[in-house]
Coordinates of C-alpha atoms and ligand atoms in Angstrom, one line a residue:
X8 CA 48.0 82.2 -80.3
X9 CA 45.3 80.4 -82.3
X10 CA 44.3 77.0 -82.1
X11 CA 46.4 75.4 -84.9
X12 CA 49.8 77.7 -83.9
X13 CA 49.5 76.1 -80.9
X14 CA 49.2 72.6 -82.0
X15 CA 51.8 73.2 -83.9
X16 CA 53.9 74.6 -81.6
X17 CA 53.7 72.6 -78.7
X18 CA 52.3 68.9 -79.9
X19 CA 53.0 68.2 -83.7
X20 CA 56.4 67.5 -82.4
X21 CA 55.2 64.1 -80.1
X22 CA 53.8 62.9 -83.0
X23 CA 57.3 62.1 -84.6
X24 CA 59.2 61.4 -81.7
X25 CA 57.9 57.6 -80.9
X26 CA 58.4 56.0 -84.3
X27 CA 55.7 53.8 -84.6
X28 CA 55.4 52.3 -88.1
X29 CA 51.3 51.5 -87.1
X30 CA 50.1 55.2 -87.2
X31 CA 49.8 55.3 -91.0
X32 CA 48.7 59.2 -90.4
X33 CA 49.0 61.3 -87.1
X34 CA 47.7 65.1 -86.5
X35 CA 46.5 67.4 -89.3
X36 CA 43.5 65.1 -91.2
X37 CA 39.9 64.9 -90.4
X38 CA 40.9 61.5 -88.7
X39 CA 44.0 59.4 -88.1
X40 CA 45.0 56.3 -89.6
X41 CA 46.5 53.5 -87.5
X42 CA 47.2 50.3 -89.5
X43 CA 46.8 47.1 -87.4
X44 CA 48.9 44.5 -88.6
X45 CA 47.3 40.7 -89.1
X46 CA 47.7 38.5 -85.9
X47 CA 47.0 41.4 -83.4
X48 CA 43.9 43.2 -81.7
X49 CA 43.7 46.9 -80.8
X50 CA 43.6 47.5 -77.2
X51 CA 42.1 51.0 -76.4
X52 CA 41.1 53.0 -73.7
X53 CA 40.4 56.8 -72.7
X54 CA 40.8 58.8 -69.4
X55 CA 39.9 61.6 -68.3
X56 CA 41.5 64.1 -65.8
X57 CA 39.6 67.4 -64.4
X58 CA 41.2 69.6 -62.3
X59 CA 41.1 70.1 -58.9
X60 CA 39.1 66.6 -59.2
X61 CA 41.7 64.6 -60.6
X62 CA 44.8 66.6 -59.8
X63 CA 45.2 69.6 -57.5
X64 CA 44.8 73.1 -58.5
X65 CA 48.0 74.8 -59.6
X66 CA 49.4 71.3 -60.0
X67 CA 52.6 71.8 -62.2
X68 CA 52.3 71.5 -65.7
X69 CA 55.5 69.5 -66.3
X70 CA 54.3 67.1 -63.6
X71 CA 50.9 66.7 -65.4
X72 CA 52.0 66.1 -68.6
X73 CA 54.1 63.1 -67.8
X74 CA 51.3 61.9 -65.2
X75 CA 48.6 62.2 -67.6
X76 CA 49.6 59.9 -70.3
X77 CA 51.2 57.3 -67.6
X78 CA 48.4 56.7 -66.0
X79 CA 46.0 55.9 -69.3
X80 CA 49.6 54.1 -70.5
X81 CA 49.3 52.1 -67.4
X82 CA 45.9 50.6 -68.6
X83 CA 47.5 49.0 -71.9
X84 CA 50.4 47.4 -69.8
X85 CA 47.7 45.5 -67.4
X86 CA 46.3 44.3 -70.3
X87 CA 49.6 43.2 -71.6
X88 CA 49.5 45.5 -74.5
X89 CA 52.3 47.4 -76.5
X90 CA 51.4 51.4 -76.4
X91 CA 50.8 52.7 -80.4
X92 CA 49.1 56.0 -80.2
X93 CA 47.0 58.3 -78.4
X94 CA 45.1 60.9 -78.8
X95 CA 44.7 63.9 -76.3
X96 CA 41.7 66.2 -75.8
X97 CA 42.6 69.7 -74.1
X98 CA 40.4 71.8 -72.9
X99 CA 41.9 74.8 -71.5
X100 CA 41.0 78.3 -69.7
X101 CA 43.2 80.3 -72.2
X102 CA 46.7 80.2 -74.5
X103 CA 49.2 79.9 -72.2
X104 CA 52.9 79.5 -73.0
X105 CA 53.9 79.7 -69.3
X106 CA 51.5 76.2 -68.9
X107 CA 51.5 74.9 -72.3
X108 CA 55.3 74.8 -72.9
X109 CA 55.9 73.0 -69.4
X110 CA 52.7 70.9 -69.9
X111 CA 53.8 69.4 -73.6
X112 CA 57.4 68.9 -72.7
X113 CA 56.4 66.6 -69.6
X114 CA 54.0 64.8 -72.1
X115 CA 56.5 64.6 -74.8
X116 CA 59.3 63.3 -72.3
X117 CA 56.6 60.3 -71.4
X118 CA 55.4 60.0 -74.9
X119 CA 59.5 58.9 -75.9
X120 CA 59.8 56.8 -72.5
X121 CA 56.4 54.9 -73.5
X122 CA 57.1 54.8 -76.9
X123 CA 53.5 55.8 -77.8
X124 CA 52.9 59.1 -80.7
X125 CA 50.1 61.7 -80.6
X126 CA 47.7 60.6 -83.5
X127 CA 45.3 63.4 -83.0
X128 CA 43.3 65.2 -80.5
X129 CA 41.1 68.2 -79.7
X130 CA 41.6 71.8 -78.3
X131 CA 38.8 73.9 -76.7
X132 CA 38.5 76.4 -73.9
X133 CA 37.3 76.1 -70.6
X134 CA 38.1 74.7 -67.1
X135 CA 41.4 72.6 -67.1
X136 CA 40.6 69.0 -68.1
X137 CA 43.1 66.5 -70.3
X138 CA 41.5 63.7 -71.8
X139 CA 43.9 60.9 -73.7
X140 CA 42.8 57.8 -75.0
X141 CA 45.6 55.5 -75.8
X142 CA 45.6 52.4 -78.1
X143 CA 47.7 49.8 -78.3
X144 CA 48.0 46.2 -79.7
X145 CA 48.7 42.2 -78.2
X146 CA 49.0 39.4 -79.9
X147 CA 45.3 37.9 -80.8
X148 CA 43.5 36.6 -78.0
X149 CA 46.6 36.8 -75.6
X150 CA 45.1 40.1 -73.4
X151 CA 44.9 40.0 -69.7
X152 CA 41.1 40.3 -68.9
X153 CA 40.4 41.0 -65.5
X154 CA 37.9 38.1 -64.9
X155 CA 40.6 35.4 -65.7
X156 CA 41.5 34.8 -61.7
X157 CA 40.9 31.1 -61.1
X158 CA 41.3 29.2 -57.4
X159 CA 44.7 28.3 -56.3
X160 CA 46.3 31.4 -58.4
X161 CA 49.1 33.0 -56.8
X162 CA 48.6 36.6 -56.6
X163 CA 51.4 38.9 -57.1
X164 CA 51.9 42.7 -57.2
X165 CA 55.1 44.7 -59.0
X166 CA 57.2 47.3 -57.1
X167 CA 55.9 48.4 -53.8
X168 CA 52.5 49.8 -53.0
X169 CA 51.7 52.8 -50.8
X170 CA 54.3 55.3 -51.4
X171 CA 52.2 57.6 -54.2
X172 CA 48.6 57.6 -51.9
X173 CA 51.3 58.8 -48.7
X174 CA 52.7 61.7 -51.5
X175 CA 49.2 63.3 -51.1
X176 CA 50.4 64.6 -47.8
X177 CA 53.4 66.4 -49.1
X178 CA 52.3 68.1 -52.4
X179 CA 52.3 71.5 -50.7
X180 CA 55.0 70.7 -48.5
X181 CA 57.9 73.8 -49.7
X182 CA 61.0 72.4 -48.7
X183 CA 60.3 68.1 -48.9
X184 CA 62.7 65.9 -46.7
X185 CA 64.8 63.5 -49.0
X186 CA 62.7 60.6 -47.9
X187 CA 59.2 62.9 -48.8
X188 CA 60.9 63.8 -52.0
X189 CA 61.1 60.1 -53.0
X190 CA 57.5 59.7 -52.2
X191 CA 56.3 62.4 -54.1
X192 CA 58.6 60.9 -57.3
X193 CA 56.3 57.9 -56.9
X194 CA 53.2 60.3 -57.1
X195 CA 54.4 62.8 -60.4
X196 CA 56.4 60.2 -62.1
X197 CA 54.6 57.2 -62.3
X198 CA 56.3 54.3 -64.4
X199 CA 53.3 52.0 -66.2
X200 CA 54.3 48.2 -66.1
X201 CA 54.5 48.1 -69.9
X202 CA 57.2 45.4 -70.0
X203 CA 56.3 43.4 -66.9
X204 CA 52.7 43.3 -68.7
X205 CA 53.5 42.2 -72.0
X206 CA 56.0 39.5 -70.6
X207 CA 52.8 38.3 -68.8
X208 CA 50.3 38.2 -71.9
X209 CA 48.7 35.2 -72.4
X210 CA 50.4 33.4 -69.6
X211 CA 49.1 35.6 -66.3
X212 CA 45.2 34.8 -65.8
X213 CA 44.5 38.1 -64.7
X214 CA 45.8 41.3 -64.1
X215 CA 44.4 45.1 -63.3
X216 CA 46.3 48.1 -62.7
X217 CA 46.6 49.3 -59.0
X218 CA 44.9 53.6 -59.5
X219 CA 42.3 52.6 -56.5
X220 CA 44.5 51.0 -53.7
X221 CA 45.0 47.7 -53.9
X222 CA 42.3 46.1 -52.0
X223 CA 39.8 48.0 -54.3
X224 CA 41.5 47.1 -57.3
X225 CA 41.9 43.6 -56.5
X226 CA 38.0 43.4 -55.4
X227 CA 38.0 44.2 -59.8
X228 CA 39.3 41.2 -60.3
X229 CA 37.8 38.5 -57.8
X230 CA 34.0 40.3 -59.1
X231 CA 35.4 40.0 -62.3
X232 CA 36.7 36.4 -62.1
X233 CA 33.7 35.1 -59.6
X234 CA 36.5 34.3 -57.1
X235 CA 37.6 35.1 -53.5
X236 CA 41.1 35.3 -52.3
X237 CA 43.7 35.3 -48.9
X238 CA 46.6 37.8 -48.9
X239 CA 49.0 37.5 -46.3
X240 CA 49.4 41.9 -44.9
X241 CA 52.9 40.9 -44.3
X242 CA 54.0 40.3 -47.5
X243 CA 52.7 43.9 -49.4
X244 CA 55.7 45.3 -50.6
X245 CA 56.7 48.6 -49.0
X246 CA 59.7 51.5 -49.8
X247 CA 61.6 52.0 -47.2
X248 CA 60.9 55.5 -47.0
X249 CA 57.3 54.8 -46.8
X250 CA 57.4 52.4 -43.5
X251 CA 59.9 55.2 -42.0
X252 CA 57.6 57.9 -43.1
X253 CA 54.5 56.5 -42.4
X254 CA 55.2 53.9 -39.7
X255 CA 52.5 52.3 -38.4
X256 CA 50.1 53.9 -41.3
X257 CA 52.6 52.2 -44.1
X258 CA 50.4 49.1 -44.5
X259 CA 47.2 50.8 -44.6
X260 CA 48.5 52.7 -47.5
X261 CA 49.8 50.2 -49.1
X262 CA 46.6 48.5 -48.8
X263 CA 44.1 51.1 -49.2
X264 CA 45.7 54.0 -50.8
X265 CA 45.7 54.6 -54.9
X266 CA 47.8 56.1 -57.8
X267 CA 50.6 53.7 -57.6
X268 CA 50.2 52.1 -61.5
X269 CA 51.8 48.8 -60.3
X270 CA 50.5 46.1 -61.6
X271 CA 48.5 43.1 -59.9
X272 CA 48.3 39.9 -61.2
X273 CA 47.3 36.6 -60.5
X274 CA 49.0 33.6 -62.2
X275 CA 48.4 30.1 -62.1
X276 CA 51.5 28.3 -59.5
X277 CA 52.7 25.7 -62.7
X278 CA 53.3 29.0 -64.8
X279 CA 54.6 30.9 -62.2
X280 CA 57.1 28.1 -62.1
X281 CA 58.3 28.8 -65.9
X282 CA 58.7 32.2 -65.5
X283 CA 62.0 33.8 -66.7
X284 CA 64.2 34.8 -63.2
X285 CA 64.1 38.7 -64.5
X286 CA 60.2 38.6 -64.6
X287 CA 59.6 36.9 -61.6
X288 CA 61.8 38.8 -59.4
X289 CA 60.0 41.7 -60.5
X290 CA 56.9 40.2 -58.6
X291 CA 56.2 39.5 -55.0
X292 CA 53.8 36.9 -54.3
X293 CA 51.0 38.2 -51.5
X294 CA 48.6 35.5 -51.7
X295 CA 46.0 33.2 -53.7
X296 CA 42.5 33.2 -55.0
X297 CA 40.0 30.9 -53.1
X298 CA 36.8 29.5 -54.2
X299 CA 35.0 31.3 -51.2
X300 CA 34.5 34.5 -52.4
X301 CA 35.4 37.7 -50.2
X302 CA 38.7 38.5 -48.9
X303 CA 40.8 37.2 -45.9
X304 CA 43.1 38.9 -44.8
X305 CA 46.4 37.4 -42.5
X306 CA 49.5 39.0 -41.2
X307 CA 49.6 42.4 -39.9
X308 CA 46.3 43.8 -39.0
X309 CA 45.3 46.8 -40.8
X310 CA 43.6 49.9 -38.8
X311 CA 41.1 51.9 -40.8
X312 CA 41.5 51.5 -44.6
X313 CA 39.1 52.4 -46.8
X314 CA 37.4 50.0 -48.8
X315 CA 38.4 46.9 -46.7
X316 CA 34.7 46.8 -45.1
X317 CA 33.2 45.6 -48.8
X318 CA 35.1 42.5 -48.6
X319 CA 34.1 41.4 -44.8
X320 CA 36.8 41.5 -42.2
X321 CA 38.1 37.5 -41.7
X322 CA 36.8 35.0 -38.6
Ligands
ADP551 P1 38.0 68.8 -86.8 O1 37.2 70.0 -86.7 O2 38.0 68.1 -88.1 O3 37.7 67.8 -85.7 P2 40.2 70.0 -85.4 O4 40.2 71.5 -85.8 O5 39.5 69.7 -84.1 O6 39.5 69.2 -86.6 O7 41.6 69.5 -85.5 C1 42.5 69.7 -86.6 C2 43.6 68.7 -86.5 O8 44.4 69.0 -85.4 C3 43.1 67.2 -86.3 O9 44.0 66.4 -87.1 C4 43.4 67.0 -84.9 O10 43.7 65.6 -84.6 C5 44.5 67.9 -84.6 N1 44.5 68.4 -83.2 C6 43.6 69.2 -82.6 N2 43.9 69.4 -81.3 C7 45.0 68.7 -81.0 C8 45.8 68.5 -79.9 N3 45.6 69.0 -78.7 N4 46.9 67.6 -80.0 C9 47.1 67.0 -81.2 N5 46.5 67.2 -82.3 C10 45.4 68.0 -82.2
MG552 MG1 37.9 68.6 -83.6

């Protein structure tokens, strides 16, 4: 199958599917064409994913479609953006319908969910590696920058943290227990924030996704914002099958462990106060940004996560 059979065959179709009246012009030119109306900036960003690096070898190809474009999805909804288009690089070993049929159907299935359409891309041959950059658009100046976070905020995460980093352990498991099958969901499906982000735009102060672990990811911001902050352990939301998985481990995933895509946020307390019922119940307040820098941490003492030494264990 040559290059532009397969295009054909297996991604022309996403580029149809999203209906988005921005991309003016999608696969097939020299270039695309996306049309930003007056009154909003273009958000964009690209990621990479190599394999065995990034994702496991043999990692199912329906799994990885619908991963690969949530997670570079997942950096337009912490920046409170609406998804547009993307465009995917493939590199590849060889041709294959057994990988490329499974591969575009997972991608096309996220491509409807986000509503974002394939604009373009690029197909070459050799080792396994996807790279996607997505755009998308906000209303001028009303993007979440990471280096907003200012003392007193209240910071908040979406969902419940953990559950994807604890999957890890169960990829290669052949018959996976209910409770290590809703785990796993958490690892091959994850579901950007796009909603819960744009609701926040211009009113959140900052926001980051959670790919790192937490702690990591919320180190981002307070470098970012010049700030430190106290989160209470006790409050980190957790599934239920994590803590029964997991037990005494559960918080240091949640706190440590990465490839969640929830969202974390900080938001000043008077706005936090104005926020619709359905968008703050989607957030669980964990603690608040300080003047000190570094991070303290209360509650629940953590055991050995990674990444917690960088920000200087409380007195
Ligand atoms: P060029 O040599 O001008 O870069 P290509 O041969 O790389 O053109 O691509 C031809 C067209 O096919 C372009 O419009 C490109 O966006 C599209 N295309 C190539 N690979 C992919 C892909 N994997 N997914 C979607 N569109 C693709
Ligand atoms: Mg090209």
């Amino acid at each position: 199958m040559g290059e532009f059979e397969l295009i054909r065959t297996y991604f022309q179709p996403l580029a149809d599917g999203a209906g988005q009246d921005q991309l003016l012009l999608g696969p097939g030119d020299d270039c695309a064409i996306q049309r930003v109306p007056p009154g909003l900036d273009l958000v964009f960003s690209v990621d990479t994913l190599v394999e065995g690096v990034h994702f496991p070898s043999d990692y199912s190809p329906d799994h990885l479609g619908w991963r690969a474009l949530a997670v570079a999805v997942s950096d337009l909804a912490a920046m409170g953006a609406s998804p547009v288009c993307f465009t995917l690089a493939l590199t590849l070993p060889d041709a294959n319908p057994g990988w490329l049929k499974p591969f575009s159907e997972g991608l096309a299935r996220a491509s409807k969910a986000f509503g974002i359409a394939l604009a373009g891309g690029d197909t070459t041959r050799g080792s396994l590696t996807i790279t996607i950059q997505v755009h998308g658009t906000v209303d001028n100046g009303r993007a979440l920058y990471r280096s907003g976070a200012k003392p007193g905020d209240l910071i908040c995460v979406s969902g419940t943290l953990g559950a994807a980093g604890a999957a890890l352990h169960y990829l290669a498991e052949t018959d996976p227990s209910p409770a290590q099958l809703a785990l796993l969901s958490r690892y091959h499906f994850p579901q950007p924030r796009l909603e819960l982000g744009q609701q926040l735009a211009g009113r959140a102060s900052s926001a980051i996704d959670v790919s790192d672990g937490l702690l990591a990811d919320l180190g981002h911001i307070l470098e970012a914002s010049g700030t430190g902050a106290r989160i209470d352990t006790g409050r980190i939301p957790m599934m239920a099958e994590l803590v029964t998985l997991k037990g005494e481990n559960a918080r240091d995933l949640a706190l440590g462990a990465g490839d969640d895509y929830e969202l974390c946020i900080t938001i000043p307390p008077e706005i936090f106060e104005t926020l619709e019922h359905s968008v703050a119940r989607e957030l669980a307040v964990i603690g608040v940004i300080t003047s000190e820098p570094g991070l303290q941490l209360s509650g629940p003492a953590p055991s050995g996560i990674q990444g917690y030494e960088h920000f200087g264990r409380p007195a």
